[in-house]
GROMACS .gro file of C-alpha atoms in nm:
model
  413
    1UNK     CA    1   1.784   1.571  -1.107
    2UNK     CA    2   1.694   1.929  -1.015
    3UNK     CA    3   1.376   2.089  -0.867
    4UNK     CA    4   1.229   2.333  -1.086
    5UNK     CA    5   1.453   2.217  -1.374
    6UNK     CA    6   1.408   2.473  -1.634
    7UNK     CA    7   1.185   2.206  -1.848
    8UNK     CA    8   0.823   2.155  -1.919
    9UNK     CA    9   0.794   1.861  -2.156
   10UNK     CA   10   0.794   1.551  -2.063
   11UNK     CA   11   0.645   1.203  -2.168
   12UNK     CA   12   0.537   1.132  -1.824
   13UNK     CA   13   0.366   1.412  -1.540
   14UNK     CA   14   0.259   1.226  -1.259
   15UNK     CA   15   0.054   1.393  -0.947
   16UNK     CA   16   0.147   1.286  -0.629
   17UNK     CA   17   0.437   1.173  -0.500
   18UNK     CA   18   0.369   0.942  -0.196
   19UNK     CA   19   0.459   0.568  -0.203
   20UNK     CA   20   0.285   0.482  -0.533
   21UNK     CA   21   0.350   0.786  -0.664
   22UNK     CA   22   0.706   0.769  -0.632
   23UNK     CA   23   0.798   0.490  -0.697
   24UNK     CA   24   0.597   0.507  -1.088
   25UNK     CA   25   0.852   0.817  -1.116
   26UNK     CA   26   1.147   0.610  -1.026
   27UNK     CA   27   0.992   0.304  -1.219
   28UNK     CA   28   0.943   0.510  -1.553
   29UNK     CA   29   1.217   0.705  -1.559
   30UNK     CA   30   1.416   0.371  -1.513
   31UNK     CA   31   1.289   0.306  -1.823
   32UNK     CA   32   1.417   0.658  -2.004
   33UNK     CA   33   1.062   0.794  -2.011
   34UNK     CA   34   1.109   1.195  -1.907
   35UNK     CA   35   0.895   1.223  -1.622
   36UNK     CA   36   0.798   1.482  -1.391
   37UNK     CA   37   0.635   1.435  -1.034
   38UNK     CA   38   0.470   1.686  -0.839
   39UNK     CA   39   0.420   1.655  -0.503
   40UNK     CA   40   0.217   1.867  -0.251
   41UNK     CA   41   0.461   1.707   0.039
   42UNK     CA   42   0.817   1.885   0.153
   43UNK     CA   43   1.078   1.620   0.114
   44UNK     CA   44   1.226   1.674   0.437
   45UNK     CA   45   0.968   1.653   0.683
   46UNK     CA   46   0.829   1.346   0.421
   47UNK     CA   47   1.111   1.133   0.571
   48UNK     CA   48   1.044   1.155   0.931
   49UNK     CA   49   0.860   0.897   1.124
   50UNK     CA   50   0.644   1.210   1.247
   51UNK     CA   51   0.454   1.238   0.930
   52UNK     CA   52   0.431   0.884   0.868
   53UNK     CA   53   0.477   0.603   1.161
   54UNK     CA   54   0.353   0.323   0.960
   55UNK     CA   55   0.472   0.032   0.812
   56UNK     CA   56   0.373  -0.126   0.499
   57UNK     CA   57   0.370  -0.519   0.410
   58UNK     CA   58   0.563  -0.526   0.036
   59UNK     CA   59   0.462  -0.856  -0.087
   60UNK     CA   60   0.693  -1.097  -0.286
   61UNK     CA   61   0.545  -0.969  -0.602
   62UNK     CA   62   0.556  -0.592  -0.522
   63UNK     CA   63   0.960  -0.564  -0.461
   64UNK     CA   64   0.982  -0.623  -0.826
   65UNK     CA   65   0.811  -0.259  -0.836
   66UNK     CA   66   1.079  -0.158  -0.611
   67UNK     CA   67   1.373  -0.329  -0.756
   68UNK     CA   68   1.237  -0.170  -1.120
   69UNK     CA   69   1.255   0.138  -0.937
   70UNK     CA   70   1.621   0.119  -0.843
   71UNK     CA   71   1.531   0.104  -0.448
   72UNK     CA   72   1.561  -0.258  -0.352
   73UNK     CA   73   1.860  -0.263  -0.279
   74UNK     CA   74   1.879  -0.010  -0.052
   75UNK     CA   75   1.557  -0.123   0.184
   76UNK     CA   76   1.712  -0.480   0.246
   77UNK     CA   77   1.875  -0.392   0.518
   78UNK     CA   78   1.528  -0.246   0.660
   79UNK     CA   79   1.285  -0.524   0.507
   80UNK     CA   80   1.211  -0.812   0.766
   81UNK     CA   81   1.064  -1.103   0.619
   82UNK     CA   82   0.729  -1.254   0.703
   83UNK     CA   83   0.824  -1.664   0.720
   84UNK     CA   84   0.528  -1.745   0.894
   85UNK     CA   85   0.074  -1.566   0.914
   86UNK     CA   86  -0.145  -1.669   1.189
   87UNK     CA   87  -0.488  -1.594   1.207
   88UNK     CA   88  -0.699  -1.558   1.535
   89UNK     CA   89  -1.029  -1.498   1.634
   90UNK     CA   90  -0.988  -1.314   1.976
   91UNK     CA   91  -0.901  -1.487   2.243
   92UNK     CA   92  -0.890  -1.855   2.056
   93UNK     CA   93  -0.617  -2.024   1.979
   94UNK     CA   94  -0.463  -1.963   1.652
   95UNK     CA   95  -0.710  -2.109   1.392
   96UNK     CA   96  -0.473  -2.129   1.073
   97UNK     CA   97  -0.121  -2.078   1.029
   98UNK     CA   98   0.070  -1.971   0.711
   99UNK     CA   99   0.438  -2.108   0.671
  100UNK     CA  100   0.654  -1.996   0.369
  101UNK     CA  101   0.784  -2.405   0.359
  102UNK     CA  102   0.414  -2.456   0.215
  103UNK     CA  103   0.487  -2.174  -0.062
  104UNK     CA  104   0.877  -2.344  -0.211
  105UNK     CA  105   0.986  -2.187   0.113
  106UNK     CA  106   0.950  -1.812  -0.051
  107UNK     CA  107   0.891  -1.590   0.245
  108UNK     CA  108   0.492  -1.387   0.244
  109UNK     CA  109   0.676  -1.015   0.160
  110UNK     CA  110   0.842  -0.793   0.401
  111UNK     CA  111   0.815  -0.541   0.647
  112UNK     CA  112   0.959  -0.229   0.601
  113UNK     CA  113   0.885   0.202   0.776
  114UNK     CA  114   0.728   0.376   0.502
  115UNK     CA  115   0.938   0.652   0.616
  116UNK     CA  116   1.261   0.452   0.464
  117UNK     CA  117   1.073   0.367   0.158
  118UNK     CA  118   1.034   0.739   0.097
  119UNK     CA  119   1.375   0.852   0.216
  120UNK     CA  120   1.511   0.555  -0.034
  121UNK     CA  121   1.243   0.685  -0.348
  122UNK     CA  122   1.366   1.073  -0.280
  123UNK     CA  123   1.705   0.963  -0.264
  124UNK     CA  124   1.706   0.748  -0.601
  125UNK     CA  125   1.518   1.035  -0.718
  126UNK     CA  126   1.802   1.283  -0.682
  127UNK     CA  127   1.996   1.081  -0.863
  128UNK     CA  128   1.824   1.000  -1.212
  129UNK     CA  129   1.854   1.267  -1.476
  130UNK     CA  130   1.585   1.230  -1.652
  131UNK     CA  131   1.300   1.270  -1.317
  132UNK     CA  132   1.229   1.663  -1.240
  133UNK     CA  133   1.073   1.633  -0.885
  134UNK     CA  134   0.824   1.949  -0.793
  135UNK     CA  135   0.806   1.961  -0.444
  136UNK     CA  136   0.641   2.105  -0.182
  137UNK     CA  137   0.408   2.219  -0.527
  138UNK     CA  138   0.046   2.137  -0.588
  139UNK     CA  139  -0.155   2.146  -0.941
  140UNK     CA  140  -0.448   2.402  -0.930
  141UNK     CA  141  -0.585   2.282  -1.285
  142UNK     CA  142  -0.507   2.068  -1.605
  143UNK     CA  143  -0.624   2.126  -1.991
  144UNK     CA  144  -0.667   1.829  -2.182
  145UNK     CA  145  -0.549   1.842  -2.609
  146UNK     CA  146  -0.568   1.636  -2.873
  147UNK     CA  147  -0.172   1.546  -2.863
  148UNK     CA  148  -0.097   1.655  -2.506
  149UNK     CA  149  -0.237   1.747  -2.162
  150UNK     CA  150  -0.086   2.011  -1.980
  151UNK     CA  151  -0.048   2.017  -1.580
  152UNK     CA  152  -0.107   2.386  -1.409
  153UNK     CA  153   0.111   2.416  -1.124
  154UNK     CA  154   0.042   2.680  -0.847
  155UNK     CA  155   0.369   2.881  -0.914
  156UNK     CA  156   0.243   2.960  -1.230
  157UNK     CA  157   0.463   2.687  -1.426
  158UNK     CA  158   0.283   2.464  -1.717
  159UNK     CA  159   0.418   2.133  -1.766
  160UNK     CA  160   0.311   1.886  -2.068
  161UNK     CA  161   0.283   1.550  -2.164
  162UNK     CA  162   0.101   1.279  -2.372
  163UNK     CA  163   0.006   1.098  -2.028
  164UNK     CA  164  -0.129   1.241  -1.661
  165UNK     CA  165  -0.092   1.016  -1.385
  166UNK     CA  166  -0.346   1.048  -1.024
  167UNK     CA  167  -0.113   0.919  -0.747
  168UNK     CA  168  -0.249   1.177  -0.529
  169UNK     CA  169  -0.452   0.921  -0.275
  170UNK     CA  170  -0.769   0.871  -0.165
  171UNK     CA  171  -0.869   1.270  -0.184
  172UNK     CA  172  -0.753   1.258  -0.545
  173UNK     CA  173  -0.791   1.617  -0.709
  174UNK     CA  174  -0.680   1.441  -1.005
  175UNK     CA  175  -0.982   1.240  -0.974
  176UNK     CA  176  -1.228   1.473  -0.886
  177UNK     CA  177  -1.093   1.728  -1.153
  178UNK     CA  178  -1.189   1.423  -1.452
  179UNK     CA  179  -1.523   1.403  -1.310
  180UNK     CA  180  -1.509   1.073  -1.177
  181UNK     CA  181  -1.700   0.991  -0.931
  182UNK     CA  182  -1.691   0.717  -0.616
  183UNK     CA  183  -1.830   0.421  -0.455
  184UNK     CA  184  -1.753   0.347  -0.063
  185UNK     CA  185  -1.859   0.365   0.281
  186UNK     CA  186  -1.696   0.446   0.620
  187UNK     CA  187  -1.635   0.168   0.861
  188UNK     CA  188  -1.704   0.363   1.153
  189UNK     CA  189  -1.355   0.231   1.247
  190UNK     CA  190  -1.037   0.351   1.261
  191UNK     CA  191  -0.658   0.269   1.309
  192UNK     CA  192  -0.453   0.330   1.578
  193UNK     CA  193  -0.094   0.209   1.445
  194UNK     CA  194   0.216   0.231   1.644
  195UNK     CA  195   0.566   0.029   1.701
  196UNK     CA  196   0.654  -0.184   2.007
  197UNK     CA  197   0.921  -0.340   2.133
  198UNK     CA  198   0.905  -0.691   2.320
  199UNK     CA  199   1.113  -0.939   2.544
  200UNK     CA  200   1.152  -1.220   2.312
  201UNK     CA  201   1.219  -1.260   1.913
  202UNK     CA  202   0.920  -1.262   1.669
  203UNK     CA  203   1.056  -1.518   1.452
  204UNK     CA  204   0.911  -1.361   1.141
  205UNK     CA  205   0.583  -1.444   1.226
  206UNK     CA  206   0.254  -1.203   1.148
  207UNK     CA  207  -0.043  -1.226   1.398
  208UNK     CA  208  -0.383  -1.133   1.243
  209UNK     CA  209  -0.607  -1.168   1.517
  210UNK     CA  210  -1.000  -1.110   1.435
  211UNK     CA  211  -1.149  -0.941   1.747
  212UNK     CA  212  -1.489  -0.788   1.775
  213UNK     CA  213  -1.405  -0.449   1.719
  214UNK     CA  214  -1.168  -0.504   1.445
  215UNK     CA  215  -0.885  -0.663   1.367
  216UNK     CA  216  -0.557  -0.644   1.544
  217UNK     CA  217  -0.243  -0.736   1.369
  218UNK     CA  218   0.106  -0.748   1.489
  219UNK     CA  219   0.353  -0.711   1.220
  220UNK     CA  220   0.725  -0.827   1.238
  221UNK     CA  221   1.018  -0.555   1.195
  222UNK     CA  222   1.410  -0.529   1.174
  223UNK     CA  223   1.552  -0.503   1.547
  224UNK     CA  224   1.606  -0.124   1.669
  225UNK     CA  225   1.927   0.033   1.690
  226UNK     CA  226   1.985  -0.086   2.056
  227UNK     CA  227   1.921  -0.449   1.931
  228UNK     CA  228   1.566  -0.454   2.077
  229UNK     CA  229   1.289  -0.693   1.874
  230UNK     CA  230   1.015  -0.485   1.742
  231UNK     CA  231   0.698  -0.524   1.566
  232UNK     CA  232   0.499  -0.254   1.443
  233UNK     CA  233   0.083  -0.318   1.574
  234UNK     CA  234  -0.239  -0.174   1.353
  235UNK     CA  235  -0.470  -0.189   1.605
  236UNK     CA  236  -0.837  -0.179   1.501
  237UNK     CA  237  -1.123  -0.025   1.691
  238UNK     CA  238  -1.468   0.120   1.680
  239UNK     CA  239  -1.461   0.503   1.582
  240UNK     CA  240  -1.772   0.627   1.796
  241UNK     CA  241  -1.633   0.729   2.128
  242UNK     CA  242  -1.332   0.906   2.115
  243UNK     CA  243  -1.300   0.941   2.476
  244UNK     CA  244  -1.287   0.570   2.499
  245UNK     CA  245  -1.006   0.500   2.221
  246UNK     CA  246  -0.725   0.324   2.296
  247UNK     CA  247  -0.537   0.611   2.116
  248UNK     CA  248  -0.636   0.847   2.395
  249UNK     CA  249  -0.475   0.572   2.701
  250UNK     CA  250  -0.177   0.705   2.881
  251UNK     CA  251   0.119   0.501   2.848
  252UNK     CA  252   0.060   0.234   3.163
  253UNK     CA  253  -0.282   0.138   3.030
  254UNK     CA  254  -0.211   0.145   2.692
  255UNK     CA  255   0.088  -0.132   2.731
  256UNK     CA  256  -0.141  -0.333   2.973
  257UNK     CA  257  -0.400  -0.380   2.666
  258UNK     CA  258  -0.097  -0.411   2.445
  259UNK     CA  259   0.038  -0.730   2.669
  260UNK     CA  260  -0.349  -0.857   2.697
  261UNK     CA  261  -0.356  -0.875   2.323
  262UNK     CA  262  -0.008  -1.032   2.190
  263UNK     CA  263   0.042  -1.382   2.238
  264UNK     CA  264   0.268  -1.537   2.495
  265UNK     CA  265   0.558  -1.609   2.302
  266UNK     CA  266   0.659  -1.208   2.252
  267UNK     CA  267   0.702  -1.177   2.615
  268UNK     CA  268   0.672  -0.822   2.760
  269UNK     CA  269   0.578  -0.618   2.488
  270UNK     CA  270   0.571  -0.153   2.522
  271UNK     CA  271   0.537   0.108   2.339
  272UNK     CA  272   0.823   0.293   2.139
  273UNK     CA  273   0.748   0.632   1.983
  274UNK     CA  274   0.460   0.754   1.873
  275UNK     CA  275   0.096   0.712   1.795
  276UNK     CA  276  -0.118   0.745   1.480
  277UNK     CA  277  -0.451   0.678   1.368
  278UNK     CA  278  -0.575   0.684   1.033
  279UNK     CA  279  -0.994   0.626   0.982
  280UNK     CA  280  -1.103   0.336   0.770
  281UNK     CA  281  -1.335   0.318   0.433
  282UNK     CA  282  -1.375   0.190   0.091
  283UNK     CA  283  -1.371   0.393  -0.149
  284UNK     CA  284  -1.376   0.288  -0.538
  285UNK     CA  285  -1.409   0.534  -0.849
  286UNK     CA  286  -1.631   0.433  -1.116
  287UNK     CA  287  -1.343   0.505  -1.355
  288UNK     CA  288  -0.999   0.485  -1.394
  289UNK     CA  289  -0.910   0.691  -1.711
  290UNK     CA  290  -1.028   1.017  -1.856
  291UNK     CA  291  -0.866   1.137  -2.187
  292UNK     CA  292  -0.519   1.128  -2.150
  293UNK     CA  293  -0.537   1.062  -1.767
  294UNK     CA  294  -0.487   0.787  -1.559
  295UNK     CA  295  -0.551   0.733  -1.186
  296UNK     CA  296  -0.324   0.439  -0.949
  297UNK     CA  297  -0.340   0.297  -0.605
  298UNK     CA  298  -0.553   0.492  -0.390
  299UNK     CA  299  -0.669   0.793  -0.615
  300UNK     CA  300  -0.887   0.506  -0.767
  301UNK     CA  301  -0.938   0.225  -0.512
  302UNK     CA  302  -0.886   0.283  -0.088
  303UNK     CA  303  -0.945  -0.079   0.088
  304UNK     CA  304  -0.955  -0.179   0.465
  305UNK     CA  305  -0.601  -0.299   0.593
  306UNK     CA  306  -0.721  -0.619   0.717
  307UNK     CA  307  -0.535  -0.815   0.469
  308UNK     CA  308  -0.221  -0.582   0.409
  309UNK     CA  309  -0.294  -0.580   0.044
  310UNK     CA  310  -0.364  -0.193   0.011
  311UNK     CA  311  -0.018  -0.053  -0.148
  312UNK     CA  312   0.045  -0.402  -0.337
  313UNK     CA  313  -0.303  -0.333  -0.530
  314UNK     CA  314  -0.104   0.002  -0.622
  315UNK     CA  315   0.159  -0.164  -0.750
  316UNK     CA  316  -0.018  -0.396  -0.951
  317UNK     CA  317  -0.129  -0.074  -1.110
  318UNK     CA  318   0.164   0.057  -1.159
  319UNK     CA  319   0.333  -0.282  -1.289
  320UNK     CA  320   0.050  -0.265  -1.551
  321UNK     CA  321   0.051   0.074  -1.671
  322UNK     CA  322   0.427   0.071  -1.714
  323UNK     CA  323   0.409  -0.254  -1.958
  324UNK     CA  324   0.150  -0.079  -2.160
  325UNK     CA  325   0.387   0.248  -2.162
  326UNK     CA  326   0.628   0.044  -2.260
  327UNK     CA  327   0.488  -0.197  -2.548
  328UNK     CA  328   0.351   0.178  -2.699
  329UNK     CA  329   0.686   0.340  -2.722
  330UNK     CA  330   0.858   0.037  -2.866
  331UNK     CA  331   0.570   0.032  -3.119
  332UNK     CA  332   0.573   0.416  -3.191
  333UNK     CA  333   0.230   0.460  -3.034
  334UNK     CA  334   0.095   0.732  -2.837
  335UNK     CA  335   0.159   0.672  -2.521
  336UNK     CA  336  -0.166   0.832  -2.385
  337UNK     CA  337  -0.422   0.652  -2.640
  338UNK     CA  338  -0.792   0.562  -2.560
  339UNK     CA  339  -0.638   0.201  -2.672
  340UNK     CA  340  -0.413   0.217  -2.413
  341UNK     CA  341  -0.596   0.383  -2.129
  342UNK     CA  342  -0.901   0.085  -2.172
  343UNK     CA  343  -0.598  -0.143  -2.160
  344UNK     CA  344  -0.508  -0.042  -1.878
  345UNK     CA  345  -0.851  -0.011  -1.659
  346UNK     CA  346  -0.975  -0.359  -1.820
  347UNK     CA  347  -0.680  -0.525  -1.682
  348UNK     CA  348  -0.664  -0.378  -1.333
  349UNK     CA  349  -1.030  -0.230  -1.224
  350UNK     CA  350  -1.189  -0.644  -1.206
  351UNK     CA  351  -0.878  -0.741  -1.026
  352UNK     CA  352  -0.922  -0.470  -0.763
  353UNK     CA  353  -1.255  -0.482  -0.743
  354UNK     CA  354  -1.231  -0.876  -0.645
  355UNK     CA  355  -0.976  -0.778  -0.356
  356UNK     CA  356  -1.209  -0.481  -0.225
  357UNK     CA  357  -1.484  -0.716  -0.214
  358UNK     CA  358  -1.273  -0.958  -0.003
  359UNK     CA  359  -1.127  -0.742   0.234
  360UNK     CA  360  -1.487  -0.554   0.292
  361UNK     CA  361  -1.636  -0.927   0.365
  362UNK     CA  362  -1.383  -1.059   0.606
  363UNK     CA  363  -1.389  -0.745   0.801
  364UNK     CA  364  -1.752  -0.819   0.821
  365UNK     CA  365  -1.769  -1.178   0.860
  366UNK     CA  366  -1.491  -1.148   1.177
  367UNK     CA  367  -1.645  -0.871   1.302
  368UNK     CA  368  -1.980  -1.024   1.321
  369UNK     CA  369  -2.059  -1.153   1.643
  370UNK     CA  370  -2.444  -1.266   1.574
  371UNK     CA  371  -2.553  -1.613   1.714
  372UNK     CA  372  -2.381  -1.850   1.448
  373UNK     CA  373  -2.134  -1.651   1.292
  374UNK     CA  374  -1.803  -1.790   1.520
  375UNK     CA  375  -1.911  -2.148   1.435
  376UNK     CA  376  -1.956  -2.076   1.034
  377UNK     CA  377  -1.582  -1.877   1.077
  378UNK     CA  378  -1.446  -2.134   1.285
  379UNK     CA  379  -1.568  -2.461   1.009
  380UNK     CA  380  -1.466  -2.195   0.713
  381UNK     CA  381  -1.123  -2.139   0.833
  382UNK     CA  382  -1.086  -2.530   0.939
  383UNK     CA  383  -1.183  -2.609   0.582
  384UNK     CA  384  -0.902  -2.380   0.443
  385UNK     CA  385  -0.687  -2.522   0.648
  386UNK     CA  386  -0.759  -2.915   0.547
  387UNK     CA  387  -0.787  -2.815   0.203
  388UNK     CA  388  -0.482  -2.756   0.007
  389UNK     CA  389  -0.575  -2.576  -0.294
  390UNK     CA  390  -0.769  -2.360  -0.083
  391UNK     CA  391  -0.496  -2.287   0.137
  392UNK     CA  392  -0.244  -2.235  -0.152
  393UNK     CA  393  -0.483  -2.012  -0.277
  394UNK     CA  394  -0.479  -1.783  -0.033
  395UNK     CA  395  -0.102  -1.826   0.051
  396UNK     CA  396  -0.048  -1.675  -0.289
  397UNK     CA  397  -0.307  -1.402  -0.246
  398UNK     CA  398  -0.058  -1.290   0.033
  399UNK     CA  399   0.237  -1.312  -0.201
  400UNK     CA  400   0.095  -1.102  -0.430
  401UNK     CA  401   0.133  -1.384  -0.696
  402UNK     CA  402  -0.226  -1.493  -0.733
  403UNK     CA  403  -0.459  -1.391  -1.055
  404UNK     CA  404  -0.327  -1.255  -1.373
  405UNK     CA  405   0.011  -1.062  -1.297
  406UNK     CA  406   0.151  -0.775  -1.490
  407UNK     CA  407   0.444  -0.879  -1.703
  408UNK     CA  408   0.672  -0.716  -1.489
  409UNK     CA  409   0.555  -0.923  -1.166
  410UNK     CA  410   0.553  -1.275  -1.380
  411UNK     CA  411   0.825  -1.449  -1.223
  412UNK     CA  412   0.682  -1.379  -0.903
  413UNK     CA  413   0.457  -1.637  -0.962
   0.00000   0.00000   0.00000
């Protein structure tokens, strides 16, 4: 693969080149569709955990996206597994626990720096012929045909294909350029995320603890290179007072609310690195397909992280866009079709719409704190726990491996 390969026609242009983004690119031209991917990001400073410090939760379904997209492989060694969820509600003892030996002792997903997923995508990238990568570049305009839609980059360069692709996030000017509009509210919330390091293993185990400014989840990772246990912490708070955020604490105080807030069993727990915080809001477009355009992940649906199910939405797009692409070429049919495109949003706009709605109520049922509401949580998450199909149910939600999957998730079921 080159940058600015001296080629403008492809079967595949996809906008955006972030997590989703990427790994469609890598997915597709897997598959020997020509693809170009433009990407307002530089590569290099893409890598570093100074433009991204998160982590991401890849469920069991979603590594299928990422072993499609020749990466797997490479992120084991960076991927720890979540064994075992517990859910809190502030200060009370855990409420319900999660344990993969409930689940044919398949582990929740994995834990993995979004910084190594992109060096790993970039890298694979480099290496596949038939994936032109056009980055740092940005697309000032497209113009839709009958046959073909062409993508205007800012250097002047036109590229074509049958099919657009939005990967370009929650801002989408993919989005806004087909006219689609949104749905979605702030939270008034926002996330401070950062990476810790603490006295005693984590076991695999993911805290989700419900507390009255938001949730706070600690998230197990791979040990550093000195051999130190980490976890990487999404901690949730009100947005009003900046002055009062935890992301504004020097270091003493901030590890003092740190140790008031993990359980016992982590030991001492401080701070490593830097951190980030990223404001919170649902935001949902009306549509996911113009003619000869698509949109994926969060150029057409941006949830709340309290369930971790944000980039595995994404990938459910992705999973389902590519079997369409697929089926079409081995049937000789274009591959950006109105047939197609209503395929496609049919199939995945319901499905995402049921997870918004899900994460949007528990971050308002836990957050609640009105006379009532901690008994009705309490009984709710007691019934879960006593009822097995409930709690099966929502194991698999976690997998990834609940509803109707994409072909290329199936087995994950």
């Amino acid at each position: 693969m080159a940058v600015f390969e001296k080629r403008d026609i492809f079967d595949i242009i996809i906008v955006g080149g972030g997590l989703a983004g990427l790994s469609l690119a890598n997915l597709l031209a897997a598959q020997n569709f020509s693809t170009a991917c433009v990407d307002i990001s530089d590569p290099k400073l893409a890598m570093t955990t100074g433009f991204d410090g998160r982590t991401t939760a890849i469920s069991w379904a979603s590594r299928k996206v990422l072993d499609a997209a020749n990466i797997w492989n490479d992120l084991i060694p960076h991927a720890n597994p979540i064994d075992e969820i517990q859910i809190m509600d502030g200060d009370s003892p855990t409420l319900l626990t999660f344990d993969k030996e409930e689940v044919d002792n398949r582990n929740f997903g994995w834990i993995i720096e979004n910084h190594l997923i992109r060096k790993a995508l970039y890298t694979q990238a480099r290496k596949t012929e038939n994936l032109t990568l056009f980055a740092p570049e940005s697309v000032q305009d497209f113009s839709i045909g009958k046959q073909h839609a062409k993508a205007i980059l800012k250097n002047g360069r036109v590229l074509q294909a049958p099919l657009i692709i939005g990967a370009d996030g929650r801002n989408s000017f993919t989005r806004e350029w087909m006219g689609i509009s949104t749905r979605g509210w702030s939270y008034k919330q926002q996330a401070i995320v950062c990476n810790v390091v603490h006295e005693n293993p984590h076991n695999n185990i993911a805290i989700e603890n419900f507390r009255e400014q938001g949730p706070f989840a600690v998230l197990p990772m791979t040990n550093d290179e000195q051999g130190r246990n980490r976890s990487s912490v999404v901690w949730t708070e009100h947005a009003v007072n900046k002055n009062s955020s935890a992301l504004n604490y020097d270091d003493t105080v901030f590890n003092a609310a740190l140790n008031a807030r993990f359980p016992d069993f982590y030991g001492e727990v401080e701070l490593t690195g830097q951190r980030f915080s990223f404001p919170l809001g649902l935001k949902h477009a009306h549509n996911y397909i113009a003619p000869r355009m698509a949109l994926v992940a969060e150029a057409a649906h941006a949830m709340h992280p309290i369930a971790g199910q944000g980039l595995n939405m994404g990938f459910r797009d992705i999973a389902k866009l590519a079997d369409l692409l697929i089926a079409a070429r081995e049937d000789g049919v274009d591959l950006g079709s109105n047939a197609l495109l209503h395929s496609y949003q049919s199939a995945r706009r319901m499905d995402n719409m049921g997870m918004m709605a899900a994460t949007d109520g528990l971050n308002k049922l836990f957050g609640s704190r009105l006379p009532g509401i901690g008994m009705a949580r309490l009984l709710g998450v007691r019934a879960v726990s006593g009822f097995a199909p409930a709690k099966q149910f929502f194991m698999k939600q976690a997998m990834g491996a609940a509803g109707v999957l994409p072909q290329l998730l199936k087995d994950a079921s």
